[in-house]
Coordinates of C-alpha atoms in Angstrom, one line a residue:
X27 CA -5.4 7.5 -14.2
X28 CA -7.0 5.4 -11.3
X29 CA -10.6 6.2 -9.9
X30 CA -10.5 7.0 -5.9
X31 CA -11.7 4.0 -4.1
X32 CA -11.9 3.2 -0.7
X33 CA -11.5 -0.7 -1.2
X34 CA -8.5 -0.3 1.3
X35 CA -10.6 -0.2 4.6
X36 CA -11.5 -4.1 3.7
X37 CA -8.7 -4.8 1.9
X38 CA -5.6 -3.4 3.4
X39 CA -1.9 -4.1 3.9
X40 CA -2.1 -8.3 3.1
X41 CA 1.4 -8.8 3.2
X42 CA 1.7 -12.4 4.1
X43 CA -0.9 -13.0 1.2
X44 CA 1.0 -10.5 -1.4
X45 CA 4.1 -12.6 -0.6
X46 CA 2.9 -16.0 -0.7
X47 CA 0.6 -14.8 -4.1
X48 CA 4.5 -13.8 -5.4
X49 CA 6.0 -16.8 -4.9
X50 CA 3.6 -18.5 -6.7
X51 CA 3.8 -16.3 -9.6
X52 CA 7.9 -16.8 -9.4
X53 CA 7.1 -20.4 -9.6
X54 CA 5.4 -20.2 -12.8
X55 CA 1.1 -19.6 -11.9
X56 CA -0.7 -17.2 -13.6
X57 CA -2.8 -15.0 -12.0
X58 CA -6.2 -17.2 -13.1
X59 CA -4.3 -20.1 -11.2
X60 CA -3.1 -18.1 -8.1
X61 CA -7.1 -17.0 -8.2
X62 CA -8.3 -20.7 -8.1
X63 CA -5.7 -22.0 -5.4
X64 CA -6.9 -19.0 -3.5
X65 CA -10.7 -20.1 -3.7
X66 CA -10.6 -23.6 -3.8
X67 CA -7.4 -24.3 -2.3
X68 CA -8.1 -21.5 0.0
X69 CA -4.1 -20.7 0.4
X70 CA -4.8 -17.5 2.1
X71 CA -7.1 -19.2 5.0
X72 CA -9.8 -17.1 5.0
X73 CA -13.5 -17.9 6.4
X74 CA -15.5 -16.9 3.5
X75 CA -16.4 -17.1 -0.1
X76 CA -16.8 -13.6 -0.5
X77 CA -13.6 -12.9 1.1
X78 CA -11.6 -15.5 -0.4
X79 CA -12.4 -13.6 -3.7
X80 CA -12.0 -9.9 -1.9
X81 CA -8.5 -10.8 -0.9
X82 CA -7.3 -12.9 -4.3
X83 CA -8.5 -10.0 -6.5
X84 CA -6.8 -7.7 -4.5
X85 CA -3.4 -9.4 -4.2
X86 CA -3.9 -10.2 -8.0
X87 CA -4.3 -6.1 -8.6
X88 CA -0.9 -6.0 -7.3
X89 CA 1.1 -8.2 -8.0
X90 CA -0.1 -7.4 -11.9
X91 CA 1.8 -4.3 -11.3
X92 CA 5.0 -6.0 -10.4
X93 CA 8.0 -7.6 -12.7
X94 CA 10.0 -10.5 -11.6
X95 CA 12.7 -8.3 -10.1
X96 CA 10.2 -6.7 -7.4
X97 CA 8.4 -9.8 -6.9
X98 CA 11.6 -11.7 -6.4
X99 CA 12.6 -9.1 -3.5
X100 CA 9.3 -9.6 -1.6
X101 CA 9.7 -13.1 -1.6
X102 CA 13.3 -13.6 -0.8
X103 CA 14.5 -9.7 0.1
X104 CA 15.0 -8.6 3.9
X105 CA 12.0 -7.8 5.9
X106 CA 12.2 -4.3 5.3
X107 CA 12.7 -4.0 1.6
X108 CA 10.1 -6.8 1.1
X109 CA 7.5 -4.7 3.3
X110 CA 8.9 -1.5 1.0
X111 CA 7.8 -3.1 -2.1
X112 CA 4.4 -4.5 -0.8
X113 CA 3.7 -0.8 0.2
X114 CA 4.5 0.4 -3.1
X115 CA 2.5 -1.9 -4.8
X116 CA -0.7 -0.5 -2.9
X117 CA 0.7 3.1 -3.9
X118 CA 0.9 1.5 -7.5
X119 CA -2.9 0.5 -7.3
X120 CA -4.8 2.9 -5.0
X121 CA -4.5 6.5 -6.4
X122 CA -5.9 7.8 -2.6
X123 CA -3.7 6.3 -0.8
X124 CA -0.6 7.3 -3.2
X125 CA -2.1 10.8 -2.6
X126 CA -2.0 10.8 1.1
X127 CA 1.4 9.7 0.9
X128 CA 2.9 12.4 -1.5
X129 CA 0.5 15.7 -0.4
X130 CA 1.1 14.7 4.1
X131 CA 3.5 11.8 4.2
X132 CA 6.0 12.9 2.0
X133 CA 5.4 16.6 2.8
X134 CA 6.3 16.5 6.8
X135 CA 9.5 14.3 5.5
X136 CA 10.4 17.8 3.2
X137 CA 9.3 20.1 6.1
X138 CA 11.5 18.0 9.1
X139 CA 7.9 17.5 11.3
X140 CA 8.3 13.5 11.7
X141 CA 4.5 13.8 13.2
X142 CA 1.1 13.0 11.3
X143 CA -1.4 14.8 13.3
X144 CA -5.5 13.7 13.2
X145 CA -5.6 17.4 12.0
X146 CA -3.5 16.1 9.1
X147 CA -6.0 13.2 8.0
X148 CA -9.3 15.6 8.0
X149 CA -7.6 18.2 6.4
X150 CA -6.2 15.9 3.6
X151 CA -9.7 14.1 3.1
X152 CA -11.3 17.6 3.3
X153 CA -9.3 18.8 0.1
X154 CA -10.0 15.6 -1.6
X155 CA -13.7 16.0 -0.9
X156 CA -13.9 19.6 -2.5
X157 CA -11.8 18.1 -5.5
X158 CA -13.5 15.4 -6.4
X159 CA -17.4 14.5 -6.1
X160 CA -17.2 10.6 -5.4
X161 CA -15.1 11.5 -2.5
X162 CA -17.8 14.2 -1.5
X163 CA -20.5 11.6 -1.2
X164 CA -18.6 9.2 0.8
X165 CA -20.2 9.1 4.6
X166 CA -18.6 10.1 7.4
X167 CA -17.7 6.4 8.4
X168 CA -15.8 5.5 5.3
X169 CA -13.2 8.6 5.4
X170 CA -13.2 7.5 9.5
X171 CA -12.3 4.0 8.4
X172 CA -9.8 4.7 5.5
X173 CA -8.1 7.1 8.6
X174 CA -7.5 3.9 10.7
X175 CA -6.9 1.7 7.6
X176 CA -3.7 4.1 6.2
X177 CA -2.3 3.9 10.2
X178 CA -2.3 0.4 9.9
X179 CA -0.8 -0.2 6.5
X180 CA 1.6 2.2 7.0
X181 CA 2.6 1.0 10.7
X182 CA 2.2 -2.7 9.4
X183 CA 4.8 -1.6 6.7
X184 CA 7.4 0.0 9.3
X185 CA 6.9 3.5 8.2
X186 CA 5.8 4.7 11.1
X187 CA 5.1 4.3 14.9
X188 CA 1.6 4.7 15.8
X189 CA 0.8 5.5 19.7
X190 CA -2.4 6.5 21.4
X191 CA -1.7 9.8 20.5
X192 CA 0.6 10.4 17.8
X193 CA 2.0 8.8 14.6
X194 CA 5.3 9.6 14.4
X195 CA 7.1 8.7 10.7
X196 CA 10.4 6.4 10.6
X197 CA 12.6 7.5 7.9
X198 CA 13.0 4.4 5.7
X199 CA 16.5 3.3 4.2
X200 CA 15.9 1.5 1.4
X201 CA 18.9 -1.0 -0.2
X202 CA 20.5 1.3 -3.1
X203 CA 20.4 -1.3 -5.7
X204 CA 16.4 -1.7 -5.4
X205 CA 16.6 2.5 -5.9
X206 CA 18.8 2.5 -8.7
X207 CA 16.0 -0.1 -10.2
X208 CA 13.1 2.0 -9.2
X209 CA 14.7 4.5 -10.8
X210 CA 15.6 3.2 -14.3
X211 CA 11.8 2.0 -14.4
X212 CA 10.7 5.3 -14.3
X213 CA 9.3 4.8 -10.9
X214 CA 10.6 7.8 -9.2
X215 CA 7.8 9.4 -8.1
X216 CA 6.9 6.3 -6.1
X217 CA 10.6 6.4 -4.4
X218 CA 9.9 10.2 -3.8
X219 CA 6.5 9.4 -1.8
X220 CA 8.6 6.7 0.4
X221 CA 11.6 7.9 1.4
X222 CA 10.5 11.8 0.7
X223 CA 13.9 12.7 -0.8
X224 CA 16.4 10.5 -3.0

């Protein structure tokens, strides 16, 4: 099982770097290749060392958790199923995050309430912090940060609309052939956590 992190805050969505990291894996590079190009060739334009290796160990992480079929759709599949399958990839590798989704995302989809309150975020980080001790010691800030960062993926990835005051969830059709595949990869708990019912 994955540890809780909260690499996510500095690390989030990267979907133009998860894409471009895909393609380059679809054309043959390894991940120790994609790694070099991305800090010597600096593909993903970044402004530091330190980040050039943040974001290239990040992308690797998740792109080591996709086959060619999954890759092939985030390079050349619509918008919408590419941004899909780059939001499952973080649900693949960030066991927090995949929690959010399934115990409040996933949830108000079940219960018809297509709003995720503030309430909704403390509660959820609450519960994690009275199961789990590493959460517990996390400061204030990071659980604050990790709040804005899940908004952002999540309105980055078109699953919902985020205003001043309320985040309001869009239901996500996803193409029934990229299903069915989920699905016969055993992957349908992730499908679940997306599109709350299948």
């Amino acid at each position: 099982m994955l540890e809780y992190t909260s690499v996510l805050k500095s690390r989030p969505f990267l979907y133009l770097e998860l894409k471009k990291a895909a393609q380059l894996k679809i054309q043959g590079l390894d991940e120790k290749e994609i790694k070099y190009k991305a800090i010597e060739e600096n593909i993903f334009a970044v402004n530091t060392e330190t980040r050039k290796k943040e974001i290239a160990s990040t992308v690797i992480n998740r792109i080591e958790e996709l086959d060619m079929y999954i890759l092939d759709k985030i390079v050349n599949g619509s918008l919408q199923t590419s941004k899909q399958l780059a939001l499952y990839s973080i649900l693949k590798t960030d066991r927090l995050f995949f929690e959010f989704m399934k115990e409040v995302y996933r949830e108000k989809i079940l219960l018809k309430d297509s709003i995720i309150t503030d309430k909704n975020f403390n509660i959820f980080f609450r519960r994690k912090a009275e199961q789990s001790e590493q959460i517990a010691n996390w400061k204030d800030y990071t659980l604050y940060k990790l709040k804005q960062v899940y908004k952002r993926v999540l309105s980055e990835a078109g699953f919902i609309k985020n205003s001043k005051k309320e985040i309001e969830i869009i239901p996500q059709i996803m193409e029934a052939e990229v299903i069915e595949y989920l699905k016969d990869k055993g992957d349908i708990l992730y499908l679940e956590v997306m599109l709350g019912e299948i």
